[in-house]
Coordinates of C-alpha atoms and ligand atoms in Angstrom, one line a residue:
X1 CA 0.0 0.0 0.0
X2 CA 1.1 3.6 -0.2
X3 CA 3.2 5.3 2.2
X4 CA 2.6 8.9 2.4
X5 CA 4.2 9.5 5.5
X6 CA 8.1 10.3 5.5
X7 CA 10.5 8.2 7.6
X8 CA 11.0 11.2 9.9
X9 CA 7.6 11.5 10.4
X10 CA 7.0 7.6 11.2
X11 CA 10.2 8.0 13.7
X12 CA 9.3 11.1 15.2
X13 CA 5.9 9.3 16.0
X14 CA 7.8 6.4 17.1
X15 CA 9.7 8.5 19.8
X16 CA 7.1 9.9 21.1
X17 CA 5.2 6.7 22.4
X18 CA 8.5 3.7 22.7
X19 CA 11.0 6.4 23.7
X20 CA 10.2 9.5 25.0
X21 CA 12.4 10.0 27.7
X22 CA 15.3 9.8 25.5
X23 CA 14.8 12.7 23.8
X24 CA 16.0 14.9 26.4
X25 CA 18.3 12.6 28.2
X26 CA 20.4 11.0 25.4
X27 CA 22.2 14.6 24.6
X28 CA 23.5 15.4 28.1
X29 CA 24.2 11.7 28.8
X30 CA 26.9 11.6 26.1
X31 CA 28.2 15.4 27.5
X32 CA 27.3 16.9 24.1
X33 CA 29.4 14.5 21.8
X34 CA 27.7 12.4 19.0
X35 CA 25.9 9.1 19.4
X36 CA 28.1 8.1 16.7
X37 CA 29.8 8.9 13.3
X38 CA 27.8 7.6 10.0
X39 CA 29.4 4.1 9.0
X40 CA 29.8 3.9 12.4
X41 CA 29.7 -0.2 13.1
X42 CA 28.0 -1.2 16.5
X43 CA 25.9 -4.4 18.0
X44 CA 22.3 -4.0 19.1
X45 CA 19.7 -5.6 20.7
X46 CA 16.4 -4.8 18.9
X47 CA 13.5 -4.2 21.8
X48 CA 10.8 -2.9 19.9
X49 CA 9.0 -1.9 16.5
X50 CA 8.3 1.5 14.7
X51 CA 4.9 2.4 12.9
X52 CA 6.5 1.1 9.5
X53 CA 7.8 -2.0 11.0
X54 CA 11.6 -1.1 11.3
X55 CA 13.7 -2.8 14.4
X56 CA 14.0 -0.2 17.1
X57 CA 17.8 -0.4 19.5
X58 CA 18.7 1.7 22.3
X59 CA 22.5 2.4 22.7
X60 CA 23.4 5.3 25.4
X61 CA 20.1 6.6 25.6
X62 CA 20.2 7.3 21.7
X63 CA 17.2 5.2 19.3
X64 CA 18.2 3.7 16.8
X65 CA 16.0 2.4 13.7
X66 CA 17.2 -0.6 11.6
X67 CA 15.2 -1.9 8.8
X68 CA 14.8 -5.5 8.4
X69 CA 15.0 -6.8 12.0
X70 CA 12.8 -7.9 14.3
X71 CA 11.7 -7.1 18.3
X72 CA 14.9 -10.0 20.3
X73 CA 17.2 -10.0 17.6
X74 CA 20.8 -9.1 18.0
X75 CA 22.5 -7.5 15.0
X76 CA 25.0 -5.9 13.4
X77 CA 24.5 -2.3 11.6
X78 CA 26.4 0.7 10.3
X79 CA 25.2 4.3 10.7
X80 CA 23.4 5.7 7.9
X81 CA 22.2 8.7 9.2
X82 CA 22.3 10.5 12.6
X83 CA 20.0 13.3 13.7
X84 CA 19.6 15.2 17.3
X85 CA 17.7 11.8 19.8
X86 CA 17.4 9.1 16.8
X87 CA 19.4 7.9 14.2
X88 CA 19.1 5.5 11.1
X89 CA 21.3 2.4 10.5
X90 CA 21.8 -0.4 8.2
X91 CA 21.3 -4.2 9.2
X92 CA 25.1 -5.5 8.6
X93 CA 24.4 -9.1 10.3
X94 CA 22.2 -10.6 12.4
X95 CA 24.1 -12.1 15.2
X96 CA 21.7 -13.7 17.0
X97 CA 18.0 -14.1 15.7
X98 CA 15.1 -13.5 17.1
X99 CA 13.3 -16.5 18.1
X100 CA 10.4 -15.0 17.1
X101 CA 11.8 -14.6 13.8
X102 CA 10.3 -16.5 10.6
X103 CA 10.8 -16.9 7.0
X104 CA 8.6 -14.4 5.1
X105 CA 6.5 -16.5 2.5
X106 CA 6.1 -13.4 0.0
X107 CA 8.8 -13.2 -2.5
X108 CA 8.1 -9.3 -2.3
X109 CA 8.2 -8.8 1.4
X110 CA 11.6 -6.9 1.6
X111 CA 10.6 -4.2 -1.6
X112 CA 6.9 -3.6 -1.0
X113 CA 5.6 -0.8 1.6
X114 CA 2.8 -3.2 2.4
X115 CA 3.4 -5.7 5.2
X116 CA 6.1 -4.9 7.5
X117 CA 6.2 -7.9 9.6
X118 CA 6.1 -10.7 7.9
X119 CA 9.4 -11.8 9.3
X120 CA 7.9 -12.0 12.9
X121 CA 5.8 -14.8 13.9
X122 CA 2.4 -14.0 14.2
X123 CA 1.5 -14.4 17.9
X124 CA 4.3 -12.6 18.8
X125 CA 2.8 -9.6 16.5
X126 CA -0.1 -9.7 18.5
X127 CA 1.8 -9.3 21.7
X128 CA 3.3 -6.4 20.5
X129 CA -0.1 -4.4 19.6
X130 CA -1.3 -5.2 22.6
X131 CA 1.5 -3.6 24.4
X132 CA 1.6 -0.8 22.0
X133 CA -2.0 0.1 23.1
X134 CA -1.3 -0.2 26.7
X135 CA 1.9 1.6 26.6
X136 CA -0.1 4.9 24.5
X137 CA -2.8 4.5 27.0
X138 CA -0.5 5.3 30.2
X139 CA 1.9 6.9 28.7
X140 CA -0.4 9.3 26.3
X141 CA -3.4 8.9 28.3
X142 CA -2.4 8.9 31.7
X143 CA -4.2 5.8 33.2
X144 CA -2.9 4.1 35.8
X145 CA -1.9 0.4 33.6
X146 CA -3.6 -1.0 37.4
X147 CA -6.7 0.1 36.5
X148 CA -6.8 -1.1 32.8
X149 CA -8.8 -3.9 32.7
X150 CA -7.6 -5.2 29.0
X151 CA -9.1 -8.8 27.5
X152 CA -6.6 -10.3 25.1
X153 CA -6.2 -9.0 21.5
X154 CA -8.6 -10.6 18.8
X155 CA -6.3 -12.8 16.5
X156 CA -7.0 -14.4 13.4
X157 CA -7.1 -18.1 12.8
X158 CA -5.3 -17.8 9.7
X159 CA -3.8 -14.1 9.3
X160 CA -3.8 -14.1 5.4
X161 CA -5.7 -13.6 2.5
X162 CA -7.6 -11.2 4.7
X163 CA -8.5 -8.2 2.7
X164 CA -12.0 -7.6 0.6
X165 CA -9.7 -4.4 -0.9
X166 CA -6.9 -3.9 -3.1
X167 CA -5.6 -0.9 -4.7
X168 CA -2.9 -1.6 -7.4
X169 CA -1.0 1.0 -9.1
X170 CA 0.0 0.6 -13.0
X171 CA 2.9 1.4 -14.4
X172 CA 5.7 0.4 -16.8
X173 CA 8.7 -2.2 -15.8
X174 CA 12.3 -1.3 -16.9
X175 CA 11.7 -3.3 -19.6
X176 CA 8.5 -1.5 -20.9
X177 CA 6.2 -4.0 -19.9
X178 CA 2.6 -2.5 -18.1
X179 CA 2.6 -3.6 -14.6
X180 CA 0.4 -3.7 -11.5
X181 CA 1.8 -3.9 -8.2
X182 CA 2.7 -2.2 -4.8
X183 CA 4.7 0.9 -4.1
X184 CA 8.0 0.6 -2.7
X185 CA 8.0 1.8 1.0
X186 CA 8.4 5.5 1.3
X187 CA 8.7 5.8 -2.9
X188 CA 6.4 5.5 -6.0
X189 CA 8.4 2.9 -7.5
X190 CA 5.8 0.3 -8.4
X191 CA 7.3 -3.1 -6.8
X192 CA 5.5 -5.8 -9.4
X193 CA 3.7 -8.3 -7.2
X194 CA 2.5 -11.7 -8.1
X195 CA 0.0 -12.8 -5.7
X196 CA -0.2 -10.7 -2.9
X197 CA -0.8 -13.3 0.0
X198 CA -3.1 -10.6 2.3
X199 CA -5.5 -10.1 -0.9
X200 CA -8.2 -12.4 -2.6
X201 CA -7.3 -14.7 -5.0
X202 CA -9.2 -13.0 -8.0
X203 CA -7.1 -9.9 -7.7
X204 CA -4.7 -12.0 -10.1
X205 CA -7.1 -13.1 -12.4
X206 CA -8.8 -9.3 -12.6
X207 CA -5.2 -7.6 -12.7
X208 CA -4.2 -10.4 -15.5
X209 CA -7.6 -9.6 -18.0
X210 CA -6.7 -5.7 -17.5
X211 CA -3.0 -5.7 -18.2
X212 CA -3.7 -8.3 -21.3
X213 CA -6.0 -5.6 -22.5
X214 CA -3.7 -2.5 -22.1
X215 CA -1.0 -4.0 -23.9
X216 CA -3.2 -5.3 -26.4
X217 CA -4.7 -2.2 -27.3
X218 CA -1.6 0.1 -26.3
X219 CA -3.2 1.7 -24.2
X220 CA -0.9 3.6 -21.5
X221 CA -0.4 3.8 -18.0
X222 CA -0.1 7.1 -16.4
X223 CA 3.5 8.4 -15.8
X224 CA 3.5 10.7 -12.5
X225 CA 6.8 12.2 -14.2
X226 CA 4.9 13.6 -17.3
X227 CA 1.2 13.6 -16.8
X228 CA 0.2 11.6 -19.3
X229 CA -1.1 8.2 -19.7
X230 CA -4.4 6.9 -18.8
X231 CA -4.6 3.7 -16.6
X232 CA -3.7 4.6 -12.8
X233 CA -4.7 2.4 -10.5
X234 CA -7.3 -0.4 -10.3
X235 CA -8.8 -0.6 -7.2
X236 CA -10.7 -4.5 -6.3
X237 CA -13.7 -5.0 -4.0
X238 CA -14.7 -8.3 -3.0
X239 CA -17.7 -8.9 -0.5
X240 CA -16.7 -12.0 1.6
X241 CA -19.8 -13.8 2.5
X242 CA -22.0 -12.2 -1.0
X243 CA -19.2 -13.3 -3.2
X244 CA -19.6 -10.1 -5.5
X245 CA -16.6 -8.5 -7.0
X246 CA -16.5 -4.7 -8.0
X247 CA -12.9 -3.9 -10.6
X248 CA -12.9 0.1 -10.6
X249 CA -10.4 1.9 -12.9
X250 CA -8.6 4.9 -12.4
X251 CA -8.3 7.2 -14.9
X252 CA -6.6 10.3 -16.1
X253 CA -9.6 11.2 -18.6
X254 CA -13.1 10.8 -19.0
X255 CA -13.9 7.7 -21.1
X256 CA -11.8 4.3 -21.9
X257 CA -11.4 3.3 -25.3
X258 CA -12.1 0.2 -26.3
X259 CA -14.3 -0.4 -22.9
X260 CA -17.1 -2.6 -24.5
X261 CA -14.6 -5.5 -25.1
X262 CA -12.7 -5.2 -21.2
X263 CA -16.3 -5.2 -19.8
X264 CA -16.9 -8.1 -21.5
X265 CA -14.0 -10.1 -21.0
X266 CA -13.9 -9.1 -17.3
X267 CA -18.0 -10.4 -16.7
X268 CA -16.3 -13.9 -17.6
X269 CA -15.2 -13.9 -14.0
X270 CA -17.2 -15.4 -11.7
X271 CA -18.7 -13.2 -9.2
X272 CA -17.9 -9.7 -11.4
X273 CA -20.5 -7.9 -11.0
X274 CA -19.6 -3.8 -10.9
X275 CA -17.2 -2.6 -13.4
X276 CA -16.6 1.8 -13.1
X277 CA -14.4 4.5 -13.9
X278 CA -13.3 7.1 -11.1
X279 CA -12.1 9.8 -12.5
X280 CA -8.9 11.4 -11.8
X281 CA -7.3 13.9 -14.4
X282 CA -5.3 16.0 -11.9
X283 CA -1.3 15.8 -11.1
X284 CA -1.7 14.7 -7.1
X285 CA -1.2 11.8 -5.2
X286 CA -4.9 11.4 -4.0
X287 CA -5.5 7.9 -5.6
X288 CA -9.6 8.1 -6.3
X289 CA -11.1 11.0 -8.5
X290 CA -14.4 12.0 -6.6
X291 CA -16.3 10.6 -10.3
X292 CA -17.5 7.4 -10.6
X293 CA -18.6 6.6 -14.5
X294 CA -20.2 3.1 -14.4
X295 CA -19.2 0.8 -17.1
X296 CA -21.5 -2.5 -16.1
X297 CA -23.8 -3.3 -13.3
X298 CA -24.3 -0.8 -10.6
X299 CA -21.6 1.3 -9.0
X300 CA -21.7 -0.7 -6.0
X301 CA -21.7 -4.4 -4.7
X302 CA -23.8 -6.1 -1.9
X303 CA -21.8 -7.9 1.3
X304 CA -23.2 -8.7 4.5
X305 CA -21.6 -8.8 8.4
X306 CA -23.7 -10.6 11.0
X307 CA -26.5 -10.7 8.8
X308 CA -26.7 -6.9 8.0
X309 CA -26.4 -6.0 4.8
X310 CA -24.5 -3.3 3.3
X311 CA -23.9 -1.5 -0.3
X312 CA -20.3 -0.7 -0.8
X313 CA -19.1 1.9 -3.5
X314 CA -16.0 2.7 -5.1
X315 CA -15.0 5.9 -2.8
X316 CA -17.0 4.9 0.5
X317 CA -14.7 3.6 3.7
X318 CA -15.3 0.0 4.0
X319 CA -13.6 -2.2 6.9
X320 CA -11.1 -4.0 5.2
X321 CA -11.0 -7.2 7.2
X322 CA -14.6 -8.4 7.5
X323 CA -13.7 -11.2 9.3
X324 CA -12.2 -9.4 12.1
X325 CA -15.0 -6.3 11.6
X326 CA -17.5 -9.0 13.1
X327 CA -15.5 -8.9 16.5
X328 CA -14.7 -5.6 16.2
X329 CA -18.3 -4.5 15.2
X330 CA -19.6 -7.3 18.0
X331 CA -17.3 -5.9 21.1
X332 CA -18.6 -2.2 20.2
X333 CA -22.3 -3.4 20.2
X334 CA -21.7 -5.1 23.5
X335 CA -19.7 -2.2 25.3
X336 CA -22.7 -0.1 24.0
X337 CA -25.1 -2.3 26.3
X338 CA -28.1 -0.9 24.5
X339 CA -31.1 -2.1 26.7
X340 CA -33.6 -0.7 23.8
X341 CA -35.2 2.8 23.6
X342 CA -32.2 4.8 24.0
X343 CA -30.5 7.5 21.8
X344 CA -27.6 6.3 20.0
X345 CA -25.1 8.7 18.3
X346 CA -22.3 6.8 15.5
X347 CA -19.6 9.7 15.0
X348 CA -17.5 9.0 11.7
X349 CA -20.1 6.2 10.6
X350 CA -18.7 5.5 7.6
X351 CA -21.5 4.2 5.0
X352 CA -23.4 3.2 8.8
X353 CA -21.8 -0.2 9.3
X354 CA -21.3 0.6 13.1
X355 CA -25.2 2.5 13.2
X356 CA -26.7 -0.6 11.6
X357 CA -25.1 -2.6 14.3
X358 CA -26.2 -0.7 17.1
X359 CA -30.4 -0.1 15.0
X360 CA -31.2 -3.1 16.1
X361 CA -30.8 -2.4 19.7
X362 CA -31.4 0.6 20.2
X363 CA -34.4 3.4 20.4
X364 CA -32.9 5.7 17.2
X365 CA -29.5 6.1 16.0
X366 CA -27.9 9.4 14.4
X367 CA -25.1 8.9 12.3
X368 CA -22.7 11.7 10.8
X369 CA -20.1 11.4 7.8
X370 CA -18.4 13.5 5.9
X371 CA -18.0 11.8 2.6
X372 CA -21.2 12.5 0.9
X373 CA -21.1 8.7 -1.4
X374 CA -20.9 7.6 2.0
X375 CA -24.0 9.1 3.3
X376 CA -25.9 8.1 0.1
X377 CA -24.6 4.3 1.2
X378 CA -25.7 4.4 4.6
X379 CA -28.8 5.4 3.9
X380 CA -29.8 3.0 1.2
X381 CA -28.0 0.5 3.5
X382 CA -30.5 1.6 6.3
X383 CA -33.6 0.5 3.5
X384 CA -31.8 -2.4 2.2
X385 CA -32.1 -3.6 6.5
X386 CA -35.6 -2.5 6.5
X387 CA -34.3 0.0 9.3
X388 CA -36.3 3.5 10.6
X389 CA -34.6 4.3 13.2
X390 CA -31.9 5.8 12.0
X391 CA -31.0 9.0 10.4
X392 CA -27.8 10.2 8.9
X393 CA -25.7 13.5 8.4
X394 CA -23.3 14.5 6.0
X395 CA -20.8 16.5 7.6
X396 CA -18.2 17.2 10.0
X397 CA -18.9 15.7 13.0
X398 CA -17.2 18.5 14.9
X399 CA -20.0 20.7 13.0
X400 CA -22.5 18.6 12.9
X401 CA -23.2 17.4 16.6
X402 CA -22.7 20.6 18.3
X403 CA -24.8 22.4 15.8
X404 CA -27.8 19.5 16.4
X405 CA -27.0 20.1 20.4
X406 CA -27.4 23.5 20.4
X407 CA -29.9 24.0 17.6
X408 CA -31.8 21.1 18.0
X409 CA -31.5 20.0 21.7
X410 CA -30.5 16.7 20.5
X411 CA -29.0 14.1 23.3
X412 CA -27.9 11.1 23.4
X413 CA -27.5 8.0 26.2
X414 CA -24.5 6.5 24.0
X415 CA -22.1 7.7 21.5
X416 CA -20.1 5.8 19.3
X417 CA -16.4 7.4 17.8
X418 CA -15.2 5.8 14.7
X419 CA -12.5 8.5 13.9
X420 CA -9.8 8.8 11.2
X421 CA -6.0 8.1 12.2
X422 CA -6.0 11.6 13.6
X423 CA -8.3 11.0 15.9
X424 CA -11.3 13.3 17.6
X425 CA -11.9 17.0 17.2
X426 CA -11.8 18.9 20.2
X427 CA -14.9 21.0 19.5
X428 CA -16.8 17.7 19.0
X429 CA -15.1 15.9 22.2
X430 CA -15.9 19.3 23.9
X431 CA -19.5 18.6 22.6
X432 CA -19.3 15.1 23.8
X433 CA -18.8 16.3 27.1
X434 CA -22.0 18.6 27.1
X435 CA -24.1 15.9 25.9
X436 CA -22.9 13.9 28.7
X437 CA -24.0 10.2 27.1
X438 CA -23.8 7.4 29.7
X439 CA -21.1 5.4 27.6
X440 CA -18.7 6.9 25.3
X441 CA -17.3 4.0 22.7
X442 CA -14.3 5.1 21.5
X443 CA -13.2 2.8 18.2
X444 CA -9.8 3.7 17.3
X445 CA -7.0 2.9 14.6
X446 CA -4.6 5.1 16.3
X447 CA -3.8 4.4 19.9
X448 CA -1.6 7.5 20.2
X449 CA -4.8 9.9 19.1
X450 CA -7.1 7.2 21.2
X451 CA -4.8 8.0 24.1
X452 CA -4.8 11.7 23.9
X453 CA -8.4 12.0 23.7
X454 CA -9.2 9.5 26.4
X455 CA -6.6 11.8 28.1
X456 CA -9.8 14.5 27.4
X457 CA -12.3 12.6 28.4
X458 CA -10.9 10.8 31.5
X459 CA -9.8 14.4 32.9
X460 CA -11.9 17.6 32.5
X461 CA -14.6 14.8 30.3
X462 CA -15.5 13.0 33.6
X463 CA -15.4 9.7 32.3
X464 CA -13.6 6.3 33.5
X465 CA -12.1 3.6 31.1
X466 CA -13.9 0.4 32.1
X467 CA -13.0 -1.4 29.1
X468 CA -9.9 -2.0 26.4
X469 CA -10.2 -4.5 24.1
X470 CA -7.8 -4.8 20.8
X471 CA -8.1 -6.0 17.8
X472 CA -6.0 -7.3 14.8
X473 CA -7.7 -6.3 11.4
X474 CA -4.3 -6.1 9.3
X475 CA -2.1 -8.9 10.6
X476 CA 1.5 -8.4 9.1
X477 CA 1.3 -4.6 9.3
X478 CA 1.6 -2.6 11.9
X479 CA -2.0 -1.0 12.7
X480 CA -3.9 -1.7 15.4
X481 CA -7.4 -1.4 16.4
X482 CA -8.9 -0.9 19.5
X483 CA -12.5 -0.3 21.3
X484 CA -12.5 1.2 24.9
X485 CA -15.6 1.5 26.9
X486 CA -16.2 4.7 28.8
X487 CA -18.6 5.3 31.2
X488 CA -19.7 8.6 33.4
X489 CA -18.5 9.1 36.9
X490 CA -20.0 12.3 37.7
X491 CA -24.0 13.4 36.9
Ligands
SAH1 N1 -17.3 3.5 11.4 C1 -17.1 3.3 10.0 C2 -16.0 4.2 9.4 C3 -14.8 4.5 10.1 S1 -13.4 5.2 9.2 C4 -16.7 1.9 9.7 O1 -16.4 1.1 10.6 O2 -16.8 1.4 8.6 C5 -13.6 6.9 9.6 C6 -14.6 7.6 8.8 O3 -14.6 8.9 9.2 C7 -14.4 7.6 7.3 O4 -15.6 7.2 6.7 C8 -14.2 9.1 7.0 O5 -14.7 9.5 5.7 C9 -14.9 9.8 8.1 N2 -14.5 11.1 8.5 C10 -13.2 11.7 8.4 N3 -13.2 12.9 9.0 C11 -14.5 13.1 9.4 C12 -15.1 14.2 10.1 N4 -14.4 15.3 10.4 N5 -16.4 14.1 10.4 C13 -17.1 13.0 10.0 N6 -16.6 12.0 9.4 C14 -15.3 12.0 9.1

């Protein structure tokens, strides 16, 4: 997948939850000289993991990040780059493995930006996003780790093969052949990928029929350097339990030549059933263009979790691990505790996966988005469910709910947080807090933000955490998610 974040960026995030202290003490501890010269050599002991995946040492106070090594290995590296706490080196020889180290089964693993620990056994990942969370939540949040009651992470029984998405770029290979792949980690160089072994199975078959047909009919991929080209990225949707496959195209332009003969030879795949353009003509890294141009079937397939069903489009937000969305979606229902009647508000509902959920417990549910396709989704989804009791806004939530408060007098005995990587608003958590909901459920991708705002709402907010419970939706990356259960102290 695409990295947009710089190294810096992903250390300097790093720092701030595994190493803090360092960053003032590591200076004076060396009286003022260096941590070390670049090509430097030195042995390390690797304790812990950074955001993209790279092996984390401590030597003198000063943090050290070395790509390709795991949490208990003991290595070799050189300097490569050395900055004011944290430093960057190169993985010379690994002295003593890890015994949590494995063989990677991907061919790719070491090129593509995607999975990031592949070379660390899988129950040993789990550990280590459990202890992530915990570590932002006292840390970050400030709660005593005594009084954080956690259940053990949700695993999967087989971590692979897990995603219903797949976004592939196209491009050229040195050799001028048109390609599909991944992007290299921190680059756009398109790292050609086989058989991804975290997507379906048809995302070869789909990727084979397209590239067949662009170099049949020269057409051209787009070339960031110059602009031109059409073919982007193609962008795979599978619904796990309906079976329904949606192929999207991105495009620089408005139509595809020739498009009759892919949509045909694409409908030969079992399951195909939405073929679209999205339409993307300007020079930017944003992946999607906000215009969907249908080419067969409707822009959108069917897929169902615990029996509600939902319509997914080309640009909504879709969990990308249904099988672990059932736990995830189950543990937020059940830290809700809806008892029927009450007033349920889903913050960041996405196309109203989470409100769906929660309908058919409670009294009415208010959901707000801000993706407008998204809103249309959730509310067809709500008919598709037969469902009445719930209504949905498009909008900030941080507009939204305080403008529905105020204007309105709108309450609420739960609300349910869904938010983006950078977590709440403070208006809207400010609004929270007025509202003053029984349970705040607080579902989270980002345990720093999660932390910081439960920092909010366990301070000035008045709430208590009662409940942490993880979950692992991409096994062999480095996300984690998490839902916490607050409740009010004070009335
Ligand atoms: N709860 C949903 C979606 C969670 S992802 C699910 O589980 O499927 C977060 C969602 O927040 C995305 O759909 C994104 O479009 C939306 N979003 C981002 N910023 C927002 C904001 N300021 N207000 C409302 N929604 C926002």
């Amino acid at each position: 997948m695409a990295k947009t974040e710089s190294g810096n960026a992903a250390a300097g995030r790093a720092l701030s939850g595994v190493a803090a202290d360092s960053r003032e003490t590591a200076a004076s501890r060396r009286g003022g000289k260096p941590a070390a010269q670049k090509n430097e050599e030195f042995n390390l002991t690797i304790e812990d993991m950074s955001d993209d995946g790279s092996g984390i040492g401590r030597r003198t106070g000063f943090v050290w990040f070395v790509k390709d090594t795991v949490v208990g290995d003991v290595v070799r590296v050189r300097v490569t780059k050395v900055l004011k706490s944290y430093g960057y080196a190169r993985l010379m020889k690994i002295i003593t493995p890890s015994r949590h180290r494995v063989s990677e089964p991907c061919p790719a693993a070491h090129e593509c930006g995607g999975c990031t620990l592949q070379m660390l056994d899988y129950r040993e990942q789990l550990r280590m996003k459990q202890e992530k969370v915990l570590n932002a939540l006292t840390r970050i949040g400030g709660i005593p780790a005594d009084e954080i009651k956690m259940k053990p992470i949700f695993g999967m029984d087989n971590p692979w093969r897990y995603r219903n998405k797949a976004l592939f770029p196209i491009g050229k290979s040195r050799d001028g052949r048109i390609i599909a792949g991944f992007y290299a980690a921190r680059s756009h160089r398109i790292v050609e990928c086989g058989d991804c072994l975290l997507g379906v199975r048809e995302n070869q078959k789909i990727l084979r029929v397209i590239l067949d047909f662009l170099e049949e009919y020269g057409i051209e991929p787009y070339d960031e350097e110059t602009g031109k080209g059409l073919v982007r990225h193609v962008l795979i949707r599978k619904g796990f339990s309906s079976g329904e496959l949606l192929a999207c195209l991105v495009i620089n332009g408005r139509s595809f030549p020739h498009s009759g003969d892919l949509v045909s030879r694409l409908m030969l795949i079992p399951g195909m059933k939405s073929i679209s353009l999205s339409v993307n003509t300007a020079r930017t890294n944003v992946v999607m263009g906000k215009e969907i141009l249908p080419l067969a079937g409707e822009p959108y397939i069917e897929d169902s979790i615990a029996g509600v069903r939902y319509r997914i489009s080309p640009l909504s937000f879709y969990q990308v691990n249904p099988v672990q969305t059932e736990k995830l979606y189950g543990t937020a229902l059940s830290y809700a505790d809806l008892k029927g009647g009450e007033t349920v508000w889903d913050l960041y509902c996405g196309i109203g996966t989470i409100s769906l959920f929660l309908a058919r417990k409670a009294g009415k549910v208010r959901g707000v988005e801000i993706v407008p396709d998204a809103v249309r989704d959730a509310r067809a989804n709500a008919e598709l469910n037969h469902m009445e009791n719930v209504e949905f806004f498009a909008g900030k939530a941080e507009e939204v709910l305080p403008r529905e408060y105020r204007e309105h007098g709108e309450k609420a005995d739960v609300i349910v947080v869904d938010p983006p990587r950078k977590g709440c608003d403070r208006a809207l958590l400010d609004t929270m807090i007025r509202m003053a909901p029984k349970r705040i459920v607080y579902v989270s991708c980002n345990p720093s933000t999660l932390a910081r705002d439960i920092r909010i709402l366990a301070g000035e907010g008045g709430y208590r955490l009662k409940k942490v419970r993880c979950c692992d939706m991409f096994p062999m990356g480095m996300h984690v998610e998490t839902v916490v259960l607050m409740s009010r102290v004070r009335d």
